[in-house]
mmCIF file of C-alpha atoms in Angstrom:
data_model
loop_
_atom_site.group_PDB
_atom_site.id
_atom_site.type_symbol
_atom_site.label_atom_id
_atom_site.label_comp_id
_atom_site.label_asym_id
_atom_site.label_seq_id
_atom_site.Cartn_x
_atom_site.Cartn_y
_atom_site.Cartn_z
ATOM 1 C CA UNK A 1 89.820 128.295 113.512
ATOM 2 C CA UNK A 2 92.747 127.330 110.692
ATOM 3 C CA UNK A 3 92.471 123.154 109.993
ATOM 4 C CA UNK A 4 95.373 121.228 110.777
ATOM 5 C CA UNK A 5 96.024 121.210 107.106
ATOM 6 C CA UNK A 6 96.060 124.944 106.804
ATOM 7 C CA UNK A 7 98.813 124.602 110.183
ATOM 8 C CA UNK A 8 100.909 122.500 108.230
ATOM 9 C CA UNK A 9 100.767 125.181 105.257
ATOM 10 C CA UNK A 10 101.379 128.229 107.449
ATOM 11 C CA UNK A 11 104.485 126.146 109.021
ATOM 12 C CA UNK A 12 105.993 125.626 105.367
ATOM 13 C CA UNK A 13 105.801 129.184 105.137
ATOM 14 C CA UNK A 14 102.580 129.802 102.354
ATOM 15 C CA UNK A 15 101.211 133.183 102.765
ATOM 16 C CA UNK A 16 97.882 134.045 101.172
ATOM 17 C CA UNK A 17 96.273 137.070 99.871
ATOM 18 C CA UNK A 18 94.516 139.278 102.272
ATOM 19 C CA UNK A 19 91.988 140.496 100.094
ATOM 20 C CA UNK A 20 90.823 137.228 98.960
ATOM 21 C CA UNK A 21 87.254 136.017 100.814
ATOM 22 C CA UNK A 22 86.644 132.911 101.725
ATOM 23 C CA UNK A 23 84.706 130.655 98.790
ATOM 24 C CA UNK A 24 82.682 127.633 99.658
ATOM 25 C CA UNK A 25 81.846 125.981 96.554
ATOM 26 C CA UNK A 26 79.904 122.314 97.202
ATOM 27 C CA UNK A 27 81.400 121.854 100.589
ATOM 28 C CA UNK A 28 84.368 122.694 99.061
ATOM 29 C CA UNK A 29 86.524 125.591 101.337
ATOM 30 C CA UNK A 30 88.785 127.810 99.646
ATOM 31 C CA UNK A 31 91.957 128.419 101.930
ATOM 32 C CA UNK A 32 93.109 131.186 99.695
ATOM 33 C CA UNK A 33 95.272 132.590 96.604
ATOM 34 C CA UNK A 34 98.982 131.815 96.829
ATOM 35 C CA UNK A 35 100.940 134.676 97.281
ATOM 36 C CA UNK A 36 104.192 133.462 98.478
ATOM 37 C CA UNK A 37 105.497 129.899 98.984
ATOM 38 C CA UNK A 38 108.678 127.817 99.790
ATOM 39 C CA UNK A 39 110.943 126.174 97.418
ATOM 40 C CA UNK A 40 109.675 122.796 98.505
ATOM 41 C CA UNK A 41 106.077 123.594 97.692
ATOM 42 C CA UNK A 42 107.401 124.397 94.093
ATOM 43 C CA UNK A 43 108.724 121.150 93.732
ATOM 44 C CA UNK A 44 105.608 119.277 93.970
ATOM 45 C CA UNK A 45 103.762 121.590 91.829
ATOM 46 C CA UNK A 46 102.335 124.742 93.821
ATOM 47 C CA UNK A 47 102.781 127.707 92.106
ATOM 48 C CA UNK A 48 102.113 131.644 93.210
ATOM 49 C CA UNK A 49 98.667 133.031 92.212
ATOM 50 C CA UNK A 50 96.622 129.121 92.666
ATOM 51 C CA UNK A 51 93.985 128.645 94.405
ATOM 52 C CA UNK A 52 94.087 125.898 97.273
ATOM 53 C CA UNK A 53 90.832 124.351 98.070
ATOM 54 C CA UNK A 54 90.018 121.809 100.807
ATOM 55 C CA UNK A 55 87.243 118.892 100.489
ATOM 56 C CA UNK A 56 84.985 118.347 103.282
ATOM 57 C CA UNK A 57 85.623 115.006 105.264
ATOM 58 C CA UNK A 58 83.449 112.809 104.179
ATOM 59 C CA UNK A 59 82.893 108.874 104.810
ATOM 60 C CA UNK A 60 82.724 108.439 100.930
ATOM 61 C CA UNK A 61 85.593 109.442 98.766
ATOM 62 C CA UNK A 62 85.812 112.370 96.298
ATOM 63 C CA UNK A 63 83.500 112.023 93.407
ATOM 64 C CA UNK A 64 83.868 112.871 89.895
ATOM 65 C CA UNK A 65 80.465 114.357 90.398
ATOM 66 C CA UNK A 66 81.563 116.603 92.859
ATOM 67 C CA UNK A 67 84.337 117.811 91.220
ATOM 68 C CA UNK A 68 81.840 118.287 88.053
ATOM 69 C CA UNK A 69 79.676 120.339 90.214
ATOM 70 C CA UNK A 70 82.827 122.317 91.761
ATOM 71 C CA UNK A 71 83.529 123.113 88.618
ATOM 72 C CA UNK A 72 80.492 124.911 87.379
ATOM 73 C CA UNK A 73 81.289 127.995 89.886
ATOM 74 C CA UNK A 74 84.689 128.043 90.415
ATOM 75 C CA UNK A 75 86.854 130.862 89.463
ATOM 76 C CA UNK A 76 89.109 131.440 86.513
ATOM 77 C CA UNK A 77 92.466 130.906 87.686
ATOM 78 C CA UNK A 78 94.930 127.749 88.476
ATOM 79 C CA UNK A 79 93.359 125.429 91.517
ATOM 80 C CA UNK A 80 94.717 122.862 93.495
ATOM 81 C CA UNK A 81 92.341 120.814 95.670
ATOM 82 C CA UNK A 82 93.171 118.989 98.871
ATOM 83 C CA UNK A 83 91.757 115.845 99.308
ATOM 84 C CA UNK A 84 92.624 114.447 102.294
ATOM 85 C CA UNK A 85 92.669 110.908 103.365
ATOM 86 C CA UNK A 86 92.612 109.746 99.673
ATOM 87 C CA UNK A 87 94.918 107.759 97.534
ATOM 88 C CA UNK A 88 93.712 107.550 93.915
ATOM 89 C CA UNK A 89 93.126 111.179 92.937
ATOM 90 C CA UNK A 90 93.116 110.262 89.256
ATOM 91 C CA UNK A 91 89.604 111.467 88.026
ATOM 92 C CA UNK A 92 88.277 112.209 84.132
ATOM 93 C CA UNK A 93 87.317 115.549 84.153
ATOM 94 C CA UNK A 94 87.230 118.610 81.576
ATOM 95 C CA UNK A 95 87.698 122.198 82.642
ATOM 96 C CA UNK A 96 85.907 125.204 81.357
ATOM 97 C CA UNK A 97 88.169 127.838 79.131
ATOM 98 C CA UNK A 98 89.953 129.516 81.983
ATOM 99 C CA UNK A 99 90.164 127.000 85.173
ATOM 100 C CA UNK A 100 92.875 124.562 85.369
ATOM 101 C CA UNK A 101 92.835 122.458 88.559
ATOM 102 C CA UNK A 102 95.373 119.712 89.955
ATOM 103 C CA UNK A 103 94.051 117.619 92.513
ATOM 104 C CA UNK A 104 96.428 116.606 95.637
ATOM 105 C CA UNK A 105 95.878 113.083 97.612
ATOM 106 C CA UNK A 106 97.775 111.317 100.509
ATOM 107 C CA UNK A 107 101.036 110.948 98.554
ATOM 108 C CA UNK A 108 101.637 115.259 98.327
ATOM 109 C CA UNK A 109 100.301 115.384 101.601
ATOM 110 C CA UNK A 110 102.844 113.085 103.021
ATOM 111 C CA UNK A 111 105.373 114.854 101.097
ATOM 112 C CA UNK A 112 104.480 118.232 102.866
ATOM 113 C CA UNK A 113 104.457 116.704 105.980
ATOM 114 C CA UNK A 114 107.908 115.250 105.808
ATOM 115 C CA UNK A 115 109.081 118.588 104.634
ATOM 116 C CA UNK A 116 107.305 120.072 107.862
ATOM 117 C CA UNK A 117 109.346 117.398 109.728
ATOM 118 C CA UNK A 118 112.725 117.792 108.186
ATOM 119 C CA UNK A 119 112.203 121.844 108.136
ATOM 120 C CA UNK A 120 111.227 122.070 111.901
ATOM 121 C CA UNK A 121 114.329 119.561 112.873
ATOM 122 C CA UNK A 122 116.455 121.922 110.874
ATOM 123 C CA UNK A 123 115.761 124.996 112.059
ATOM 124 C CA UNK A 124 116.111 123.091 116.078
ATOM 125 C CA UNK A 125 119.249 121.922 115.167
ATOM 126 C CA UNK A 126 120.778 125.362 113.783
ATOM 127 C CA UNK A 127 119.885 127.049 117.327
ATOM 128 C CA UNK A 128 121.608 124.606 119.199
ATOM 129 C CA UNK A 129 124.949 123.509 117.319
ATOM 130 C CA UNK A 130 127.111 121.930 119.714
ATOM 131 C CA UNK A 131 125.256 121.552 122.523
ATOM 132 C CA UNK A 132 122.744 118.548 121.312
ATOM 133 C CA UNK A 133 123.143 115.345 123.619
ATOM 134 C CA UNK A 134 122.236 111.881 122.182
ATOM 135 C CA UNK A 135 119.385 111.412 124.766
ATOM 136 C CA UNK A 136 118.241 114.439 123.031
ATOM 137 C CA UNK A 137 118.317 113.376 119.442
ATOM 138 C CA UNK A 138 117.147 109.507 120.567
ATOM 139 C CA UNK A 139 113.651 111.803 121.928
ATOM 140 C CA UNK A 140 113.194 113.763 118.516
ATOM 141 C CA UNK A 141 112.810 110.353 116.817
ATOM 142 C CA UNK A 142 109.314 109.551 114.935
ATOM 143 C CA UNK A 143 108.449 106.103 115.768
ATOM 144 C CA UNK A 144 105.843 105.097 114.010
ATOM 145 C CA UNK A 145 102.333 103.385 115.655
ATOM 146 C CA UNK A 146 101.382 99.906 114.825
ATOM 147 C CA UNK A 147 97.695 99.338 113.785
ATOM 148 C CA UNK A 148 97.602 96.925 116.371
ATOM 149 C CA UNK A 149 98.560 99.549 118.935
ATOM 150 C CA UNK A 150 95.675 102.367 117.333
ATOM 151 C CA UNK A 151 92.970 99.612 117.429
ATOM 152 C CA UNK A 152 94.054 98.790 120.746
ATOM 153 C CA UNK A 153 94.428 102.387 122.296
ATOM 154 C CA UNK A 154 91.052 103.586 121.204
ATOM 155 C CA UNK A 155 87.616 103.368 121.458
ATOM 156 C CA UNK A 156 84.572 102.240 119.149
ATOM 157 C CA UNK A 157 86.560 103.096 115.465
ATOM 158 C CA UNK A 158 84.849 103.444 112.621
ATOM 159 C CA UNK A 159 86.571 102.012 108.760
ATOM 160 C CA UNK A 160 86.281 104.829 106.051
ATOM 161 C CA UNK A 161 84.309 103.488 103.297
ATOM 162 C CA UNK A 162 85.966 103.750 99.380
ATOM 163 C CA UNK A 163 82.788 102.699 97.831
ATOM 164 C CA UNK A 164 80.400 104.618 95.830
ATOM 165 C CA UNK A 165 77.116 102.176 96.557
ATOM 166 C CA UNK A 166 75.710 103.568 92.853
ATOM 167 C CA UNK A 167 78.372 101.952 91.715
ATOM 168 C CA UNK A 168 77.316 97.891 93.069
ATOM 169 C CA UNK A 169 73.584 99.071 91.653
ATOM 170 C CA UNK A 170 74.659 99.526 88.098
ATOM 171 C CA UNK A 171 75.909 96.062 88.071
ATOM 172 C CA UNK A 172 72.671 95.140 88.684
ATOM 173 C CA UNK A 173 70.906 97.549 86.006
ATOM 174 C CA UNK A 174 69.344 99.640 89.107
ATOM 175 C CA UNK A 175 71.295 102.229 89.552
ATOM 176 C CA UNK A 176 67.835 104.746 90.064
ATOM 177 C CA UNK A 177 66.776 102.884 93.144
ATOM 178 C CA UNK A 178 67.374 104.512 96.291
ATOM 179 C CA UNK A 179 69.951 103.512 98.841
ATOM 180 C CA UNK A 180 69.627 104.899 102.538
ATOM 181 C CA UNK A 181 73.116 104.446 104.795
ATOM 182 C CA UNK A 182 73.519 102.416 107.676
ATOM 183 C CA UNK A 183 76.598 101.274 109.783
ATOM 184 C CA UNK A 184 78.055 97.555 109.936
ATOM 185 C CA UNK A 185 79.180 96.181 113.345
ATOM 186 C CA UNK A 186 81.999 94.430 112.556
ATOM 187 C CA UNK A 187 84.955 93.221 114.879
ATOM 188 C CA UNK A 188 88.816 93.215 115.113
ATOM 189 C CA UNK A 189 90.804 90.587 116.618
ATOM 190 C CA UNK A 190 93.985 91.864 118.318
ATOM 191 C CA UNK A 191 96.497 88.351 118.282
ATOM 192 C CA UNK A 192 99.354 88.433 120.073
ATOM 193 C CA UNK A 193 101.840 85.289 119.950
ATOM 194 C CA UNK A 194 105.059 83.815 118.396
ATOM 195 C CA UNK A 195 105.647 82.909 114.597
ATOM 196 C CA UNK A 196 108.166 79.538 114.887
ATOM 197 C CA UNK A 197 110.632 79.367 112.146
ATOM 198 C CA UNK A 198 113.448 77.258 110.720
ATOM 199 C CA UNK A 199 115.500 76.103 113.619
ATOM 200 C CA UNK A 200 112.968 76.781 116.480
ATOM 201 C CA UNK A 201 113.611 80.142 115.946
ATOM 202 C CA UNK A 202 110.829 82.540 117.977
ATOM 203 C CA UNK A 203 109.681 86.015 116.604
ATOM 204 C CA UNK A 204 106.854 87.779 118.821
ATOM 205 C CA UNK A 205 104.328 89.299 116.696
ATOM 206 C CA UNK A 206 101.213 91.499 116.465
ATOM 207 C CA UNK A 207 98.313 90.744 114.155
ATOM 208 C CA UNK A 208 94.699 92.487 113.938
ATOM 209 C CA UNK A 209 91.986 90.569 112.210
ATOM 210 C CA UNK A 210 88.959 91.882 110.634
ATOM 211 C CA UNK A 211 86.041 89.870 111.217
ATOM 212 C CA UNK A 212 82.998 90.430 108.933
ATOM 213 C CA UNK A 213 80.308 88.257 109.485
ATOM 214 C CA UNK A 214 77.860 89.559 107.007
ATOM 215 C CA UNK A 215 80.161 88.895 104.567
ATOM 216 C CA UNK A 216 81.845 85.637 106.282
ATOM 217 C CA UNK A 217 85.092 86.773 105.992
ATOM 218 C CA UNK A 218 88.295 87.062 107.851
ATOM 219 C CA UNK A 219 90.568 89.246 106.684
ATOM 220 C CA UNK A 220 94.343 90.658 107.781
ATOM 221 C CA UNK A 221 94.425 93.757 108.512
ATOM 222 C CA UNK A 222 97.467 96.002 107.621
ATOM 223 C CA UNK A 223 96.630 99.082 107.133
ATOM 224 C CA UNK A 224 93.439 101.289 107.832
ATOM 225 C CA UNK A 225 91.407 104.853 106.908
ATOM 226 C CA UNK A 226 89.716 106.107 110.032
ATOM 227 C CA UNK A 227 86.487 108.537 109.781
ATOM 228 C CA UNK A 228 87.092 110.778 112.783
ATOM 229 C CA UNK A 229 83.397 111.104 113.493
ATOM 230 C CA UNK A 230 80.852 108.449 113.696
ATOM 231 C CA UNK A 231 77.996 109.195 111.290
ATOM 232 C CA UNK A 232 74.673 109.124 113.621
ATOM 233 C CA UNK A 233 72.838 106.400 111.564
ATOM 234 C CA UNK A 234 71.319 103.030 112.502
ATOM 235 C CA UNK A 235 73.517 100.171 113.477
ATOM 236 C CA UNK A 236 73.360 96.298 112.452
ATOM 237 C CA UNK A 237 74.767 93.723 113.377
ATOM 238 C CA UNK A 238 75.165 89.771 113.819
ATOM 239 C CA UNK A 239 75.967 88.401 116.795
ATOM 240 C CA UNK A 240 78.452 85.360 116.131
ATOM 241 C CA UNK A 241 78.634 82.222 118.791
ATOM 242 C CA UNK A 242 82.322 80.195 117.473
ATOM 243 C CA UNK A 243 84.029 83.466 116.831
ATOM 244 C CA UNK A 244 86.658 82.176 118.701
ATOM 245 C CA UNK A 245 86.792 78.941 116.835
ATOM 246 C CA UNK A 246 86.919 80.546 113.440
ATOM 247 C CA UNK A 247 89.775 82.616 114.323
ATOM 248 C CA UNK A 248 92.054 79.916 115.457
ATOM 249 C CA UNK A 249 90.947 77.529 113.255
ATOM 250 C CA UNK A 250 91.925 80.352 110.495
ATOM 251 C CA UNK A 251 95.294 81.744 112.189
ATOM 252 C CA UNK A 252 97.949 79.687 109.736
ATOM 253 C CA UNK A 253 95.756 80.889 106.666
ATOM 254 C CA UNK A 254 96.484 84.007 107.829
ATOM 255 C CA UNK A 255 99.451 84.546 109.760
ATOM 256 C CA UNK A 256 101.734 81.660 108.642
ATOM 257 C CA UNK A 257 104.157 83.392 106.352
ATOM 258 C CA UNK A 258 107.089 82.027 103.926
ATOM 259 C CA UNK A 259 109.951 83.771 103.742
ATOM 260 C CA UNK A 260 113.209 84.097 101.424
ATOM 261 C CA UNK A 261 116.676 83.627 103.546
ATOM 262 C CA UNK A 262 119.801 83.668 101.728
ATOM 263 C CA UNK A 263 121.354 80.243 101.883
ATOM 264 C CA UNK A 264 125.090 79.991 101.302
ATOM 265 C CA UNK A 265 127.203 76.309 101.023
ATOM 266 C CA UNK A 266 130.312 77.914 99.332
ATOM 267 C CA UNK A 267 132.016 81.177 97.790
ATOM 268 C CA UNK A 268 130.525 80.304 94.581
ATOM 269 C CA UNK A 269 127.537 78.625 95.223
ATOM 270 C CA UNK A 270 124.743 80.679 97.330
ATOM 271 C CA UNK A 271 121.214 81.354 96.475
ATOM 272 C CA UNK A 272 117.726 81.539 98.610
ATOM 273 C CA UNK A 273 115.470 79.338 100.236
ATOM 274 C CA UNK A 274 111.575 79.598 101.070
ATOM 275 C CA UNK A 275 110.945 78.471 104.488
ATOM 276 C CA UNK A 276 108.186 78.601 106.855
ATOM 277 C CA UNK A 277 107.281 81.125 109.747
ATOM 278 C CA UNK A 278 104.286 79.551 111.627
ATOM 279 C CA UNK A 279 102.328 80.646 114.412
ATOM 280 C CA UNK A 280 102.723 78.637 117.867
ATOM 281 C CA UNK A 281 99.115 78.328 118.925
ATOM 282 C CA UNK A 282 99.834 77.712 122.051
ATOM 283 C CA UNK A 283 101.173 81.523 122.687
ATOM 284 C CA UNK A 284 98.150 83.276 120.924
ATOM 285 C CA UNK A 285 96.477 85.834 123.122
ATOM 286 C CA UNK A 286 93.335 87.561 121.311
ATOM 287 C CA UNK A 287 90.125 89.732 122.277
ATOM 288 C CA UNK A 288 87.647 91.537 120.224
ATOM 289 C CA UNK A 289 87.270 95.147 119.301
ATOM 290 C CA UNK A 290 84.015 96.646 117.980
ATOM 291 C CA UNK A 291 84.467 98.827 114.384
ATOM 292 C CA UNK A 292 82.190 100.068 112.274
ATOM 293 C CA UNK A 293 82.096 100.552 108.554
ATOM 294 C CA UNK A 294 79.143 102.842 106.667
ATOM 295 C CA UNK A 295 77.310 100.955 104.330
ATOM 296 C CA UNK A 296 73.722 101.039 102.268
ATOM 297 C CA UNK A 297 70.549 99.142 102.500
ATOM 298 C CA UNK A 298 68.401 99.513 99.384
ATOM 299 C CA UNK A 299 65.205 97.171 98.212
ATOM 300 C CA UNK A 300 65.604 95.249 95.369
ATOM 301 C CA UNK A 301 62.458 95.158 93.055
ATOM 302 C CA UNK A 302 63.466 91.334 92.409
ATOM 303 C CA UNK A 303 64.651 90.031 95.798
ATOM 304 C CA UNK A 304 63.339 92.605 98.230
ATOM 305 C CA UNK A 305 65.895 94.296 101.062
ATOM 306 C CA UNK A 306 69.702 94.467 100.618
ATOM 307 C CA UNK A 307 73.108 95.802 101.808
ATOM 308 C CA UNK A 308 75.901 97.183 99.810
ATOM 309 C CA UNK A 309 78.954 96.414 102.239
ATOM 310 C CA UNK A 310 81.116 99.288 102.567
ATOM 311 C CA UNK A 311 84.114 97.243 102.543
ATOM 312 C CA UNK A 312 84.515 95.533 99.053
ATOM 313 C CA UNK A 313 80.973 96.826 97.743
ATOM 314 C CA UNK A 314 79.304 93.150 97.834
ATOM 315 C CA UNK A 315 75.572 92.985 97.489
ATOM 316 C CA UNK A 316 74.863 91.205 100.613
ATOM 317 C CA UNK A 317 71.317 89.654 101.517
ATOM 318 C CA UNK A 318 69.727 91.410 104.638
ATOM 319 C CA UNK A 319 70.410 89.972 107.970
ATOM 320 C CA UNK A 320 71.059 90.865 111.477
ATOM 321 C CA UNK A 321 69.796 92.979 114.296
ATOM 322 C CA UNK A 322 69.449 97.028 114.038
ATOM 323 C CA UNK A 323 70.391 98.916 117.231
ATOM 324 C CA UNK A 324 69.904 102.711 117.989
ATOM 325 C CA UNK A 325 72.798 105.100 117.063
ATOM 326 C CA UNK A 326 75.818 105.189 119.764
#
């Protein structure tokens, strides 16, 4: 069965070569050899004759080791490599005489996707000149979902993880001890109420507030990596008493925000103004929502048993309650 990535290829119109088998290459998937492609897909850099390779999806981002060990088998020829759910794509490496490889993140896949988007509008549009109503165009419209709306529309979620826990153990000169992963119950806060500005004027909001309580942290939340399944590992967690407190005793750290506005007391003399937004307390609505984020547990040989959070890569003492996979 094709991936949605390879759907989104075969609706830009890239064809592949027949004769070409599939290559796996450390969980690395060869979709094919180029042998035609659109205009668009020239303009970001795809060329007839490369290679396009897909990475696995993996809680932990894409290595420069793996791409080392990729390297060591793969064919001579021009590459590109997919790797999906990834920003910073930027990593050292040196090819052998005869492989040259560009690796593709989030920012070319959005760009192919928007191309998808604009392409499959086009073509709708050129069967139906003349005869589009504006009910009809107000229904083609993309609006986009609101984290608060995901987190709140789902079930247990779990946080994709952009640390490499070898990484928090060199800082400590251990990098050869072993780590073994484990999964942090952590919780978001969906907050619903009214920011108050200048004038008494009212703007209803949406917040979602991360809640880390091995770390004692809360954090705003505005944007998010899922993993779309749940790694079957051990669980831990803290169970918190005055999370209710914390939050609203924290909401104007977070949520109060200062804003520019344009002030004007002549022709010639304008300019702009910081003035407060600040959350009515009194309209907050909240409630909790369970997320996990994979992280590491490894022994110190100086202070015993640790955790590597998987959010900011803190070496965090270990504490807590381990529950059985969900």
């Amino acid at each position: 069965m094709e991936t949605s990535f390879e759907d989104l290829l075969s609706s830009l119109g890239v064809r592949f070569e027949e004769h070409i088998d599939p290559l796996i290459i450390s969980e690395i998937r060869c979709c094919g050899k180029i042998s035609d492609l659109p205009e668009i897909m020239i303009n970001i850099g795809a060329k007839k004759g490369q290679y396009i390779w897909l990475t696995s999806n993996s809680w932990m981002d894409f290595s420069r080791s793996e791409l080392e060990a990729w390297l060591v088998d793969a064919p001579n020829g021009d590459h590109i490599i997919v790797i999906e759910g990834q920003n910073n794509v930027e990593i050292p490496h040196q090819c052998p005489d005869g492989v040259k490889v560009d690796l593709w993140g989030r920012d070319k896949l959005a760009l192919l996707i928007g191309y998808s988007i604009l392409e499959g509008t086009q073509g709708k549009n050129e069967l139906n000149v003349g005869e589009s109503t504006e009910s009809e165009i107000i229904e083609t419209e993309i609006q986009p979902q609101s984290i608060y709306s995901k987190i709140n529309k789902g079930n247990l979620s779990c946080i994709k993880s952009h640390i490499n826990p070898h990484d928090s153990l060199e800082k400590l000169g251990i990098s050869q001890v072993p780590c073994q992963p484990i999964l942090l119950e952590l919780c978001f806060w969906l907050v619903k109420g009214n920011l108050v500005g200048p004038e008494n004027s009212i703007e209803k909001r949406e917040w979602v507030i991360l809640e880390d309580n091995f770390s004692d942290e809360l954090t705003l939340v505005n944007e998010i990596d899922y993993i779309s399944q749940v790694p079957s590992v051990p669980i831990l967690f803290i169970s918190s008493s005055n999370s209710d407190e914390k939050i609203r005793n924290n909401l104007n750290r977070l949520c109060d925000e200062r804003r520019h506005e344009s002030i004007s007391t002549s022709e010639l003399n304008s300019g702009k103004l910081l003035r407060w937004w600040r959350v009515d307390k009194k309209s907050i609505e909240y409630a909790p929502k369970r997320v996990l984020v994979p992280s590491w547990v490894f022994i110190s040989p100086i202070d015993g048993k640790k955790i590597i959070n998987g959010l900011n890569g803190n070496i965090l003492d270990f504490r807590g309650e381990l529950k059985g996979i969900d």
